[in-house]
Coordinates of C-alpha atoms and ligand atoms in Angstrom, one line a residue:
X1401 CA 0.0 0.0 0.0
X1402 CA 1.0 4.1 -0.9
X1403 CA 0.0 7.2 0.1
X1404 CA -3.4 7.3 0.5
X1405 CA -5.1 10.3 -1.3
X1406 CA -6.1 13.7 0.7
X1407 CA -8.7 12.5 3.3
X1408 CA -11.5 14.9 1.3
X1409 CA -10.7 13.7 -2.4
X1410 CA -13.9 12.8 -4.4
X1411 CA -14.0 9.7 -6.5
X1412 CA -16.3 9.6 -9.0
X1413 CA -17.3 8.5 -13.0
X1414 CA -18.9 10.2 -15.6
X1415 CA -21.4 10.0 -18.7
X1416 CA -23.1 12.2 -20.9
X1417 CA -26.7 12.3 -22.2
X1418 CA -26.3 11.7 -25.8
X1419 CA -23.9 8.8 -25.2
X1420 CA -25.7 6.7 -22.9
X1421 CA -29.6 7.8 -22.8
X1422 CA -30.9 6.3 -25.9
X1423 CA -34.8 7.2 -25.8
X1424 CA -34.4 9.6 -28.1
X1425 CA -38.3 10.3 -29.2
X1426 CA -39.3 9.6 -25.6
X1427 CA -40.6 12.0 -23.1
X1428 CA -41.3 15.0 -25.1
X1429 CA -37.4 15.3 -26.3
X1430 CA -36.8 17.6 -28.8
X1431 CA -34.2 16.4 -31.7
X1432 CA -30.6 17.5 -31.0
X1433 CA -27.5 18.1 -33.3
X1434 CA -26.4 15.0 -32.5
X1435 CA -29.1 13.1 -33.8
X1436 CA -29.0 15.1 -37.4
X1437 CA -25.3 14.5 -37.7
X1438 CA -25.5 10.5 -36.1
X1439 CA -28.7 10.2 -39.2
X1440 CA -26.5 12.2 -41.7
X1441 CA -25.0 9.5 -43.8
X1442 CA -21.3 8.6 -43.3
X1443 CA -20.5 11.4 -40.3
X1444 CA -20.6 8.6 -37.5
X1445 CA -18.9 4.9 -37.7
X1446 CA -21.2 2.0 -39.2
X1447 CA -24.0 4.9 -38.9
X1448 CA -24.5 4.3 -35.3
X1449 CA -26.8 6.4 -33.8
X1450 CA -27.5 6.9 -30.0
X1451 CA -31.1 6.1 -30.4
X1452 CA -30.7 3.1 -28.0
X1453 CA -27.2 3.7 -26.8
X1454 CA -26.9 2.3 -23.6
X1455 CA -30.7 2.5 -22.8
X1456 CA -30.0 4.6 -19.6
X1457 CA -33.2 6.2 -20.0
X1458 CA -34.8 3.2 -18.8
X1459 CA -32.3 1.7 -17.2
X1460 CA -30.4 4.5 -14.8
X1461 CA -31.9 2.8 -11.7
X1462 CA -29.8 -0.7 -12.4
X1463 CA -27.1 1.6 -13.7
X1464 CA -27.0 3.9 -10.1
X1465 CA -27.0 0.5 -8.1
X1466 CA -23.9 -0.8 -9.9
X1467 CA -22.5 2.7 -9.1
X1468 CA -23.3 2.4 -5.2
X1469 CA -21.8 -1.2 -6.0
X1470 CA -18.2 -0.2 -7.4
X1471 CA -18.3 2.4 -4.2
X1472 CA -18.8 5.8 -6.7
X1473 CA -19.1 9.3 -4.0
X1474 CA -20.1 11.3 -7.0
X1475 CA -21.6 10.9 -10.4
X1476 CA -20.9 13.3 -13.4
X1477 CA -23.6 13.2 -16.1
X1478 CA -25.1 15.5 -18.2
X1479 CA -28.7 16.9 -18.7
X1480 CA -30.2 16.9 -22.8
X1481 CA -30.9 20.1 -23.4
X1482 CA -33.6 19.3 -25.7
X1483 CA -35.1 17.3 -23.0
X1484 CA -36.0 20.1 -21.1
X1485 CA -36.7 22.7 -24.4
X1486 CA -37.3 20.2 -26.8
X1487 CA -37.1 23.5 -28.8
X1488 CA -34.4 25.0 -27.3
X1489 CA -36.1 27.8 -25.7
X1490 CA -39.6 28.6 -23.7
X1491 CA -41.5 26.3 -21.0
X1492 CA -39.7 23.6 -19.6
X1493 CA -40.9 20.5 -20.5
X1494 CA -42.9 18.5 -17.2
X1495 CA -41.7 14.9 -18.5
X1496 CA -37.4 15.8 -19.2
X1497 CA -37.8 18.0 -15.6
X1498 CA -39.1 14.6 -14.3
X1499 CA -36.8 12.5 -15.7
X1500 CA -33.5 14.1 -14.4
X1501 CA -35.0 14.8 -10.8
X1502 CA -35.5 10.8 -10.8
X1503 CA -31.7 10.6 -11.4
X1504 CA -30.9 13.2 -8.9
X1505 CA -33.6 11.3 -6.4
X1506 CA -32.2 8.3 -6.4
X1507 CA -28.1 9.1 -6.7
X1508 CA -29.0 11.2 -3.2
X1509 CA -30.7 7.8 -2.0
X1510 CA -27.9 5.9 -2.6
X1511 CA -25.5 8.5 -1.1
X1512 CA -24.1 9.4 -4.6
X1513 CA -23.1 13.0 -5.2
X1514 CA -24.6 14.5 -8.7
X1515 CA -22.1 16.6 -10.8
X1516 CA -24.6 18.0 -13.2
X1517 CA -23.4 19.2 -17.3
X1518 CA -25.3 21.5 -18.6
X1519 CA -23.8 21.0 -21.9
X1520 CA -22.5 18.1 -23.2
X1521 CA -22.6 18.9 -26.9
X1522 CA -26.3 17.9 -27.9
X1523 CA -27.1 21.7 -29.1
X1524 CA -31.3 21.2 -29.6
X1525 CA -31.7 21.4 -33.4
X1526 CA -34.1 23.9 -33.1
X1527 CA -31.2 26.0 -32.2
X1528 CA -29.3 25.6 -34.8
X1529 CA -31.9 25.9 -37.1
X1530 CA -33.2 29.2 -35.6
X1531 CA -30.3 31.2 -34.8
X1532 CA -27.0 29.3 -35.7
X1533 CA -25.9 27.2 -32.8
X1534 CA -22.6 29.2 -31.3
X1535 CA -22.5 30.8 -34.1
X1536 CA -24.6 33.7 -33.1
X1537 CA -24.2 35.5 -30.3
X1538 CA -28.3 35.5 -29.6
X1539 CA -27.5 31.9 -28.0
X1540 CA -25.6 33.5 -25.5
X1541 CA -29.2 34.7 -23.6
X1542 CA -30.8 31.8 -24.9
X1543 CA -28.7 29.4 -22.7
X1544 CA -28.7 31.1 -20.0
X1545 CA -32.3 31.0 -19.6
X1546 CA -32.2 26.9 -20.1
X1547 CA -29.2 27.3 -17.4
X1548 CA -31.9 29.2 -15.0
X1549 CA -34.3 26.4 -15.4
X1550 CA -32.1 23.7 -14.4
X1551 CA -31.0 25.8 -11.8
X1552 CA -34.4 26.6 -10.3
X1553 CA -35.3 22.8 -10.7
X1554 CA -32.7 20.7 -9.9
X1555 CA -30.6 23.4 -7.7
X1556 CA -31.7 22.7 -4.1
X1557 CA -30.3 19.1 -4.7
X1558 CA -27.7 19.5 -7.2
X1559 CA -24.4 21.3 -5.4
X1560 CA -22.1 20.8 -8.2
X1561 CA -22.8 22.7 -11.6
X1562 CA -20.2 22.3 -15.2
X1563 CA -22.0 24.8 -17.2
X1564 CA -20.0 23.5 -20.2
X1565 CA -18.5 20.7 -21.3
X1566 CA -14.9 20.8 -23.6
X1567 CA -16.2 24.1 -25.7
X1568 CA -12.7 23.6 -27.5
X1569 CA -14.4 20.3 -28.6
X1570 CA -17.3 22.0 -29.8
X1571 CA -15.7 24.7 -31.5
X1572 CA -13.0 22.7 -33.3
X1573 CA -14.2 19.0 -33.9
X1574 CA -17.9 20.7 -34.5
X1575 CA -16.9 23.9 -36.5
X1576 CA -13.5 23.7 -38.1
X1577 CA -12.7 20.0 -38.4
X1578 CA -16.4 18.8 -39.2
X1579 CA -16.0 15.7 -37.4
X1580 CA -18.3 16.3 -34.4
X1581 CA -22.0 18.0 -34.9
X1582 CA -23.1 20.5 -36.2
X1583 CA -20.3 19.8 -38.9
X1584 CA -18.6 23.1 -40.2
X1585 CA -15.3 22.7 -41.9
X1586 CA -13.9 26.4 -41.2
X1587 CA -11.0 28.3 -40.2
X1588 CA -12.7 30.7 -38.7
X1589 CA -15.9 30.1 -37.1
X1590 CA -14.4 27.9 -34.5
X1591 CA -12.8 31.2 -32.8
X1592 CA -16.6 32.6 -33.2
X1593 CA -18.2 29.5 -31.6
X1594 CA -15.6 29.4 -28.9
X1595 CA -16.3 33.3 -28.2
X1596 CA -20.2 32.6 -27.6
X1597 CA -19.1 29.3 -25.8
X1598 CA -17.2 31.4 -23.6
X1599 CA -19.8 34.6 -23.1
X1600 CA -22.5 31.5 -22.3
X1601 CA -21.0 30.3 -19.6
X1602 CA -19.9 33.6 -17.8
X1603 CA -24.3 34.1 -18.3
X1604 CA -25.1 30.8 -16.9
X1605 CA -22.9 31.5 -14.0
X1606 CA -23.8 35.3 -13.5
X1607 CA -27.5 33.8 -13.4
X1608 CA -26.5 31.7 -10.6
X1609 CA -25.1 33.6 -8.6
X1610 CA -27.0 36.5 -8.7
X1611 CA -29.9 34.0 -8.8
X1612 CA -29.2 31.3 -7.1
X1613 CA -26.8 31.9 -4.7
X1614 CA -28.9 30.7 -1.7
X1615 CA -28.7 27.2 -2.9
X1616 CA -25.0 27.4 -1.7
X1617 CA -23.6 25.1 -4.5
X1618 CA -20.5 25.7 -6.7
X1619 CA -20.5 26.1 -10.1
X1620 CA -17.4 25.6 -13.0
X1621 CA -16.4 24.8 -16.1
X1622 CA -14.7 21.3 -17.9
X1623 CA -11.8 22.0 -20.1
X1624 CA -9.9 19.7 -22.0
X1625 CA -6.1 19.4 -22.7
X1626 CA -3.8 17.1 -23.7
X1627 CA -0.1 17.7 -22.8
X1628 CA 2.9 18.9 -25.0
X1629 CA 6.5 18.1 -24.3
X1630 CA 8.9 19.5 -26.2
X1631 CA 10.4 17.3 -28.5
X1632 CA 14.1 18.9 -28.3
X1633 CA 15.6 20.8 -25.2
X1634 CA 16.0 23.9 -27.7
X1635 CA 14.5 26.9 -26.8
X1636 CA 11.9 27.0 -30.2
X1637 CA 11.2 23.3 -29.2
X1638 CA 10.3 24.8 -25.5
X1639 CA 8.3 27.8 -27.5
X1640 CA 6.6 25.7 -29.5
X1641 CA 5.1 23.1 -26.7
X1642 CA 4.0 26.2 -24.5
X1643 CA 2.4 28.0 -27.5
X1644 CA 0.5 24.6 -28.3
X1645 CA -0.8 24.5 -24.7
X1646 CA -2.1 27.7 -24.9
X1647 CA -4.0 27.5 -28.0
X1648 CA -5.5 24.7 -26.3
X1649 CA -6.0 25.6 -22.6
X1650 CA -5.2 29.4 -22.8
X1651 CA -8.0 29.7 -25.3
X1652 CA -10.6 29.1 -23.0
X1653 CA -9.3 29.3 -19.3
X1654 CA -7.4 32.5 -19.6
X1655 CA -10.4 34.9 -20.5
X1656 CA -11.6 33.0 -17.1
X1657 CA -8.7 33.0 -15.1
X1658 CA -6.8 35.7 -16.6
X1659 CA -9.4 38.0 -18.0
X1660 CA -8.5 37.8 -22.0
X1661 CA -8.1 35.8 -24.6
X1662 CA -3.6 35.0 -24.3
X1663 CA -1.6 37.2 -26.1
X1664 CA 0.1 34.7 -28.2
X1665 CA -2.7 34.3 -29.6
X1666 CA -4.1 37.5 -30.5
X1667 CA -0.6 38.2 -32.0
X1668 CA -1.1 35.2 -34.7
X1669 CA -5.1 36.0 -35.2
X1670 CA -5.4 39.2 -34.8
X1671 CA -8.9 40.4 -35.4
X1672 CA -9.9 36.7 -36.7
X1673 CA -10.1 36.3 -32.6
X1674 CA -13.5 38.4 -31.7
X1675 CA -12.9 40.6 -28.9
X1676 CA -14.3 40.9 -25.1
X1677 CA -15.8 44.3 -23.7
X1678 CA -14.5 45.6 -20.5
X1679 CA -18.1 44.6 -19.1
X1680 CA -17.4 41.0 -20.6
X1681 CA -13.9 40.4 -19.3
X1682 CA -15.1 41.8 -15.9
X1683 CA -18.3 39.0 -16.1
X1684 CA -15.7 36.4 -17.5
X1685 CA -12.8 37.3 -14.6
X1686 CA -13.3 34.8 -11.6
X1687 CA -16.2 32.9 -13.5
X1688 CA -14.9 29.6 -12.3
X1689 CA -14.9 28.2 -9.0
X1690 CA -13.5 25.5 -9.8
X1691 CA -11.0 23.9 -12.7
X1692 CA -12.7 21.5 -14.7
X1693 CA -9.9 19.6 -16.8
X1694 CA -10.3 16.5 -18.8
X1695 CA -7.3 14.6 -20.0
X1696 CA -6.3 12.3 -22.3
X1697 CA -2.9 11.9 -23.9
X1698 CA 0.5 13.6 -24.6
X1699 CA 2.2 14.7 -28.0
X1700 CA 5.5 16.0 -28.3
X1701 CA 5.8 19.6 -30.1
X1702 CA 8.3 21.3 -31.7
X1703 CA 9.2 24.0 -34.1
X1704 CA 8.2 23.2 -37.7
X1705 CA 11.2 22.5 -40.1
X1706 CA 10.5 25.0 -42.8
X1707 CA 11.7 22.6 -45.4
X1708 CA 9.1 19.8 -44.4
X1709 CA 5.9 18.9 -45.5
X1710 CA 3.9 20.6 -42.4
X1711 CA 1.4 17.8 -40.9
X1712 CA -1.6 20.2 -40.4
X1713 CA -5.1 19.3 -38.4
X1714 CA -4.1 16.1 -37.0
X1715 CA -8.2 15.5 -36.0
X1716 CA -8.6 16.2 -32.4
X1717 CA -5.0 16.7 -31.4
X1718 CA -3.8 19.8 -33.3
X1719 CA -7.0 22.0 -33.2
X1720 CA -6.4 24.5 -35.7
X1721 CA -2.8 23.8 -36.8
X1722 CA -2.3 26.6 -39.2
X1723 CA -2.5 29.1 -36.9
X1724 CA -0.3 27.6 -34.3
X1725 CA 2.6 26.6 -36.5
X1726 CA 3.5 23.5 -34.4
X1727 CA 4.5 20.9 -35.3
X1728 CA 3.4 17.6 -33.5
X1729 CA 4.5 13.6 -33.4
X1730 CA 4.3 10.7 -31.3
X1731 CA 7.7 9.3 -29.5
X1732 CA 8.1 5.6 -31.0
X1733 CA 8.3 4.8 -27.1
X1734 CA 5.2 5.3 -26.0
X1735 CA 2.1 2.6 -26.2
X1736 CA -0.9 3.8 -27.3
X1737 CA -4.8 3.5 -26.9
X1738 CA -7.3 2.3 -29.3
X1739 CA -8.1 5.6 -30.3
X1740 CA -4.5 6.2 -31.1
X1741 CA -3.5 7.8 -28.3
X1742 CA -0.7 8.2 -26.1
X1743 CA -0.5 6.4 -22.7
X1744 CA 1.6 8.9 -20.9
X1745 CA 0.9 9.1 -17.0
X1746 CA 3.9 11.9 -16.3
X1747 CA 2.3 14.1 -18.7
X1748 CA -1.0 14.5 -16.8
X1749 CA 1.1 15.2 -13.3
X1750 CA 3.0 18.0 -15.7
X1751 CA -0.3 19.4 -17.1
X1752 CA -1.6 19.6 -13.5
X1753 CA 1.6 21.1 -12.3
X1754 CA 1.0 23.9 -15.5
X1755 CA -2.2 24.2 -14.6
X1756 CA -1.5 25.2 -11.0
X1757 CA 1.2 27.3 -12.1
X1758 CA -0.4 29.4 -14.8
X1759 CA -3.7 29.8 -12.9
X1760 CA -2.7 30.8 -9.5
X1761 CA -3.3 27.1 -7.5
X1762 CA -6.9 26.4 -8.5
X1763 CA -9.3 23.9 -6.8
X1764 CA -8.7 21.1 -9.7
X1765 CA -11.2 17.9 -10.2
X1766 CA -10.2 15.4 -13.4
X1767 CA -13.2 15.6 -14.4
X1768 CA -12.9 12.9 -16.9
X1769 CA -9.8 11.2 -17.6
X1770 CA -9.7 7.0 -19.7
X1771 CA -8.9 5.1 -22.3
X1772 CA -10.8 2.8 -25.3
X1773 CA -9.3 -0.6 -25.4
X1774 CA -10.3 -3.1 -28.3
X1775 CA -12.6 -5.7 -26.6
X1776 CA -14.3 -8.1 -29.1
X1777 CA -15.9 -9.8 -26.3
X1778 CA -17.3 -10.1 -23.0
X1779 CA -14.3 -12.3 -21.9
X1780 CA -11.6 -9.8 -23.7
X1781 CA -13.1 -6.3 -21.3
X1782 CA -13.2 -8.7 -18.2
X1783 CA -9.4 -8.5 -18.4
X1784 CA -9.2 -5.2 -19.7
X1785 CA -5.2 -5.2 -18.1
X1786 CA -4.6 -2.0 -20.1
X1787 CA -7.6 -0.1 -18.7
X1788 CA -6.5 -1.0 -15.6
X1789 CA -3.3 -0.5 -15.7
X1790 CA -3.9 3.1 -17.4
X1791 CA -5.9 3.9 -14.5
X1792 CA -3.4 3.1 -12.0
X1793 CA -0.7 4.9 -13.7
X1794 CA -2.6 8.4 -14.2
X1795 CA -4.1 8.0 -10.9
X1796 CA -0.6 7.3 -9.6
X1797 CA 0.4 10.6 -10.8
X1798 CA -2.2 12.8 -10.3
X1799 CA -0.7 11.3 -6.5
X1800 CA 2.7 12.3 -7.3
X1801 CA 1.1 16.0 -8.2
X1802 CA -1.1 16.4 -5.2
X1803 CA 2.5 15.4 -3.5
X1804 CA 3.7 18.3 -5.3
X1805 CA 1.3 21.0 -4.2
X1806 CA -1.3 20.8 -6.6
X1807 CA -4.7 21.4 -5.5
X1808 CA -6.2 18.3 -7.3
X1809 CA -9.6 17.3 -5.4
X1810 CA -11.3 15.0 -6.7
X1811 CA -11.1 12.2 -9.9
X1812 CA -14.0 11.0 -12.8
X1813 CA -13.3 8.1 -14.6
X1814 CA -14.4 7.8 -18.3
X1815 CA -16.5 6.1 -18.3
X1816 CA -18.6 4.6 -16.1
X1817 CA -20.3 2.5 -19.4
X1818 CA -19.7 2.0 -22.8
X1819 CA -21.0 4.2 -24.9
X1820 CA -21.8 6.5 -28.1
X1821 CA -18.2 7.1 -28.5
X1822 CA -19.4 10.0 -30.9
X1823 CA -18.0 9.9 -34.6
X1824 CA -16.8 6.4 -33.4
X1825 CA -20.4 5.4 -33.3
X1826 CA -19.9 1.7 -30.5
X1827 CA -16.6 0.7 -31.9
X1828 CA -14.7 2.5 -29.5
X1829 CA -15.4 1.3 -26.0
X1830 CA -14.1 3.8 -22.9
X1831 CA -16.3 2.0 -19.8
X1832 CA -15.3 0.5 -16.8
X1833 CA -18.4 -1.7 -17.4
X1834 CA -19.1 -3.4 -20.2
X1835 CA -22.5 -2.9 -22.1
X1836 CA -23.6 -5.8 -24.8
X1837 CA -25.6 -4.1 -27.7
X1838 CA -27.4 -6.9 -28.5
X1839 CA -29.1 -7.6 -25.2
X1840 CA -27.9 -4.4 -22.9
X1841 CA -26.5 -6.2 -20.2
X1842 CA -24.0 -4.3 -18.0
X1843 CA -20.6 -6.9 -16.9
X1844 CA -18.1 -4.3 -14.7
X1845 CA -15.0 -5.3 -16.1
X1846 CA -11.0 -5.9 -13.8
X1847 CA -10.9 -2.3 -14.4
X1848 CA -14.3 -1.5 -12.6
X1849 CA -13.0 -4.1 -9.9
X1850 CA -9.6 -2.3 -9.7
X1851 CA -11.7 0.8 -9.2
X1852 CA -13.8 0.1 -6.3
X1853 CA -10.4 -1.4 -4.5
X1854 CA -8.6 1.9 -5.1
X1855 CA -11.7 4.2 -4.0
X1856 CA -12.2 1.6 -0.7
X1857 CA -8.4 1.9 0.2
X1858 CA -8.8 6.2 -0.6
X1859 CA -6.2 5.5 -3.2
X1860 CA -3.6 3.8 -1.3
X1861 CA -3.9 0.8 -4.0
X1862 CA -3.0 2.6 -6.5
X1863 CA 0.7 2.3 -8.3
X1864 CA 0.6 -1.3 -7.0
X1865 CA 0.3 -2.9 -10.7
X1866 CA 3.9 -2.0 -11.3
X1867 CA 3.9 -0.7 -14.8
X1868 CA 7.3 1.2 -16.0
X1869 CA 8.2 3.9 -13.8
X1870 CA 8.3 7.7 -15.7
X1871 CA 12.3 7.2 -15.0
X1872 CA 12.2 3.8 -16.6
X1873 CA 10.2 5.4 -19.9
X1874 CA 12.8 8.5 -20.0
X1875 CA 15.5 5.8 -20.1
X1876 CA 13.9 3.5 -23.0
X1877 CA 13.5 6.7 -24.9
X1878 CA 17.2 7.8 -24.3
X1879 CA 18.6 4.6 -25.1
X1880 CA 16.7 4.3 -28.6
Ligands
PNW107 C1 -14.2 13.7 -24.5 N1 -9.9 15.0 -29.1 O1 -14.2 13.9 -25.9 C2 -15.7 13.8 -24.2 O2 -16.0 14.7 -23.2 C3 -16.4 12.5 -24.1 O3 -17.7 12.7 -24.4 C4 -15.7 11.5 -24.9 O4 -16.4 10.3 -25.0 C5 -14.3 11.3 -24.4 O5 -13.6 12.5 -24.3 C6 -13.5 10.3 -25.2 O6 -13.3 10.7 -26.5 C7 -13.0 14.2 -26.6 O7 -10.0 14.6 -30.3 C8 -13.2 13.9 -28.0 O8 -8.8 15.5 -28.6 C9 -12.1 14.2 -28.8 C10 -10.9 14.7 -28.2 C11 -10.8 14.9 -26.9 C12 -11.9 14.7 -26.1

């Protein structure tokens, strides 16, 4: 046994709506994004659709039981939009209102603390229809008034608020790549989404506060970011890693945090970047009471060779490449996930360490943080050695950062089921628990197992399944 984890430190998983719900025409829902893009031929794997995903709408009772089993203190999930609006705007809808205040009821029966999303990327159609998704800066109003309703509804139970949920994935995947709903392919309109995605949240949260302060809860928002080391020691390797973190963190915790978009840049987009108001940067300062962070995986950066062929837009790990000139590549060394991506445990500890740094010691929670693992079969996820041992090694270092002064509180596994994995359609598989399509039956796989020992000992389990140490990784990749 280790260090067990700070005394406090919440343990949870996480979901989101369009992912695991399925019911999809049930309950007075309204059509999302999500379905229009999953229904839009050849935009999602195999043309998977989350009609059915994991049937959680008629299921989350089992589903919170297996939580209380595995030993879960909080649950992360998020709340459809169009379940509530099934327009996106007006009178909430009786049956949606109903439907998440079951989920709340009975996560508080079993002792399980909700983490509510108010966005989790399934935009109601209507929305984009009417006034272009985040394209316009009308939806900024428009969410804040769904953000009031869930406040007034679900607020005297729900403590813990994420008004949004990765906007860089929304702005980039959804507006510039085109791989995620409502599919633009555009170099600019990412930076307009992102600036709407960013004056939304600052309204949701003014609302509560000014609101809803007497409900005493706390309210944030999820950002995610993968790490950058610099490929080289050389100062434009150094340069080039930082400036990739901050067009991927900077961009949307800094007008937070900081009060402004980063200088870098505005130096490189110039007035392709909108701009904030005084009023807005005021609203925008301090708008966070919390740091949401979701992580996956690591690249190395460096300066682009002039003479190469530039890779640009690498989907999902670049963002928009042109604009940062940086170059990125994967070190031989490293193992990767089925999605292609880099297991690298140090690189989370040195993403919460730049986190701490650059934001002045925030109140951190992981709030989502996995791996997919090809499992053909129920007998394949119930030794699902890599999940597990992923787990234990990014757990082990978020240890090693707390150790380190970080002010890391609290941990979300992705995910608690498998799921829509978006554009992935089911081929990708990120749960702890394994979900059979055919019939729907939930199995918790060694990783689930592995879970519940490390949340019963606080964390003193983990870095017990003795994968290679960070110092044993820096030396493979030296001696190649
Ligand atoms: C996150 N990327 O998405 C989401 O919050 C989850 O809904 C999702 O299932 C999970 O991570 C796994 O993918 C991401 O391309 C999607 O860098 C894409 C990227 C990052 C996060």
């Amino acid at each position: 046994m280790k260090q067990p984890f700070p005394a406090d430190f919440i343990w949870g998983s996480a979901t989101a709506s369009y992912q695991i719900e399925g019911g999809t025409k049930e309950g007075g829902r309204g059509a999302s994004i999500w379905d229009t893009f999953s229904q839009t031929p050849g935009k999602v794997a195999g043309g998977d659709t989350g009609d059915v995903a994991c049937d959680h709408f008629h299921r989350f009772e089992d589903d919170i039981k297996l939580m209380k089993e595995l030993g879960l203190q909080a649950y992360r999930f998020s709340i459809a939009w169009s379940r509530i609006q099934p327009d996106g705007t007006g009178e909430p809808n009786a049956e949606g209102i109903a439907f998440y205040n079951s989920i709340i009821d009975c996560l508080l029966a079993h002792d399980i603390e909700p983490w509510v999303t108010l966005y989790h990327w399934d935009l109601p159609q209507a929305l984009e229809d009417r006034v272009g998704g985040w394209l316009g800066k009308a939806i900024v109003p428009i969410f804040g008034d769904y953000a009031r309703i869930c406040f007034e509804q679900f607020g005297d139970r729900v403590k813990n608020w994420i008004t949004l949920n990765e906007p860089w994935c929304s702005a980039v995947l959804g507006y510039g790549l085109g791989v995620h709903a409502p599919g633009h392919a555009d170099a600019d309109k990412p930076y307009v989404a992102a600036h709407h995605l960013i004056l939304s949240h600052a309204a949701a949260v003014k609302i509560y506060r000014e609101e809803w302060g007497h409900q005493q809860g706390r309210i944030g928002i999820t950002n995610n970011c993968d790490w950058r080391m610099p490929l080289t020691d050389s100062e434009a390797d150094k340069a080039a890693a930082q400036r990739s973190l901050v067009f991927f963190l900077g961009w949307f915790a800094d007008p937070i945090w900081k009060g402004d978009y980063p200088a870098v840049m505005r130096e490189r987009l110039g007035d392709r970047l909108p701009v904030f108001s005084a009023e807005e940067r005021e609203l925008l300062l301090g708008s966070s009471d919390f740091f949401g962070l979701n992580h996956y995986t690591t690249m190395l950066a460096s300066e682009p060779d002039p003479d190469a062929e530039v890779e640009t837009n690498i989907a999902g790990n670049g963002g928009m490449a042109e604009d940062q000139e940086v170059h990125l590549s994967n070190d031989p060394a490293w193992t990767q996930t089925q999605m292609g991506w880099n297991i690298v445990p140090e690189g989370c500890r040195e993403l919460l360490k730049w986190i701490d740094e650059r934001y002045d010691h925030p109140e951190i929670y992981i709030t989502e943080n996995g791996c997919a693992v090809e499992e053909p079969d129920v007998e394949s996820a119930l030794q699902d050695v890599v999940r597990r041992d992923f787990f234990d090694g990014y757990l082990h270092e978020c240890r090693n950062a707390i150790e380190q002064g970080v002010d890391l509180r609290g941990y979300f596994a992705w995910s608690l089921l498998d799921n829509f994995e978006w554009s992935w359609g089911y081929e990708r598989r990120f749960g702890i628990v394994r979900v059979d399509y055919d019939t729907l039956e939930r199995t918790p796989k060694l990783s689930a197992q592995w879970y519940a020992a490390a949340i019963a000992s606080n964390g003193a389990s983990i870095g017990g399944v003795g994968h290679p140490s960070a110092e044993s990784r820096e030396q493979a990749a030296e001696s190649r």
